[in-house]
Amino acid sequence: MGYLVAAYLVFWGVTFFYVLYLLRRQQALEERIARLRARFNPEQGEEKR
């Protein structure tokens, strides 16, 4: 039974950190897209998403 609890905790720990990794990666991509939009379409900038 101890191994089951340990496996459960490891699974949720890995899942939690993977979701955090994905969130940070998504934020970085959104920032990059915003910079590219501003670079190639300076009159609109951040207005359009």
PDB file of C-alpha atoms in Angstrom:
ATOM      1  CA  MET A   1       0.000   0.000   0.000  1.00  0.00           C
ATOM      2  CA  GLY A   2       2.935   2.349   0.652  1.00  0.00           C
ATOM      3  CA  TYR A   3       4.108   1.998  -2.940  1.00  0.00           C
ATOM      4  CA  LEU A   4       0.681   2.943  -4.210  1.00  0.00           C
ATOM      5  CA  VAL A   5       0.677   6.162  -2.176  1.00  0.00           C
ATOM      6  CA  ALA A   6       4.249   6.935  -3.285  1.00  0.00           C
ATOM      7  CA  ALA A   7       3.351   6.360  -6.941  1.00  0.00           C
ATOM      8  CA  TYR A   8       0.266   8.536  -6.559  1.00  0.00           C
ATOM      9  CA  LEU A   9       2.314  11.383  -5.060  1.00  0.00           C
ATOM     10  CA  VAL A  10       4.992  11.078  -7.740  1.00  0.00           C
ATOM     11  CA  PHE A  11       2.366  11.118 -10.492  1.00  0.00           C
ATOM     12  CA  TRP A  12       0.686  14.276  -9.193  1.00  0.00           C
ATOM     13  CA  GLY A  13       4.023  15.951  -8.495  1.00  0.00           C
ATOM     14  CA  VAL A  14       5.224  15.320 -12.036  1.00  0.00           C
ATOM     15  CA  THR A  15       1.850  16.431 -13.438  1.00  0.00           C
ATOM     16  CA  PHE A  16       1.952  19.652 -11.412  1.00  0.00           C
ATOM     17  CA  PHE A  17       5.442  20.603 -12.592  1.00  0.00           C
ATOM     18  CA  TYR A  18       4.612  19.685 -16.195  1.00  0.00           C
ATOM     19  CA  VAL A  19       1.585  21.993 -16.122  1.00  0.00           C
ATOM     20  CA  LEU A  20       3.740  24.795 -14.681  1.00  0.00           C
ATOM     21  CA  TYR A  21       6.273  24.202 -17.459  1.00  0.00           C
ATOM     22  CA  LEU A  22       3.527  24.407 -20.097  1.00  0.00           C
ATOM     23  CA  LEU A  23       2.122  27.620 -18.597  1.00  0.00           C
ATOM     24  CA  ARG A  24       5.517  29.314 -18.629  1.00  0.00           C
ATOM     25  CA  ARG A  25       6.161  28.163 -22.175  1.00  0.00           C
ATOM     26  CA  GLN A  26       2.760  29.458 -23.302  1.00  0.00           C
ATOM     27  CA  GLN A  27       3.399  32.848 -21.670  1.00  0.00           C
ATOM     28  CA  ALA A  28       6.762  33.101 -23.414  1.00  0.00           C
ATOM     29  CA  LEU A  29       5.160  32.284 -26.757  1.00  0.00           C
ATOM     30  CA  GLU A  30       2.404  34.856 -26.225  1.00  0.00           C
ATOM     31  CA  GLU A  31       5.001  37.511 -25.426  1.00  0.00           C
ATOM     32  CA  ARG A  32       6.965  36.588 -28.532  1.00  0.00           C
ATOM     33  CA  ILE A  33       3.833  36.784 -30.691  1.00  0.00           C
ATOM     34  CA  ALA A  34       3.019  40.217 -29.237  1.00  0.00           C
ATOM     35  CA  ARG A  35       6.540  41.447 -30.043  1.00  0.00           C
ATOM     36  CA  LEU A  36       6.295  40.107 -33.589  1.00  0.00           C
ATOM     37  CA  ARG A  37       2.891  41.746 -34.083  1.00  0.00           C
ATOM     38  CA  ALA A  38       4.270  45.057 -32.852  1.00  0.00           C
ATOM     39  CA  ARG A  39       7.313  44.701 -35.085  1.00  0.00           C
ATOM     40  CA  PHE A  40       5.440  43.894 -38.280  1.00  0.00           C
ATOM     41  CA  ASN A  41       2.342  45.985 -37.611  1.00  0.00           C
ATOM     42  CA  PRO A  42       3.434  48.945 -35.464  1.00  0.00           C
ATOM     43  CA  GLU A  43       0.214  50.940 -35.836  1.00  0.00           C
ATOM     44  CA  GLN A  44      -1.839  48.270 -34.053  1.00  0.00           C
ATOM     45  CA  GLY A  45       0.686  47.050 -31.486  1.00  0.00           C
ATOM     46  CA  GLU A  46      -0.988  45.427 -28.478  1.00  0.00           C
ATOM     47  CA  GLU A  47      -4.550  46.411 -29.408  1.00  0.00           C
ATOM     48  CA  LYS A  48      -5.460  43.296 -31.356  1.00  0.00           C
ATOM     49  CA  ARG A  49      -5.124  39.834 -29.788  1.00  0.00           C
TER      50      ARG A  49
END
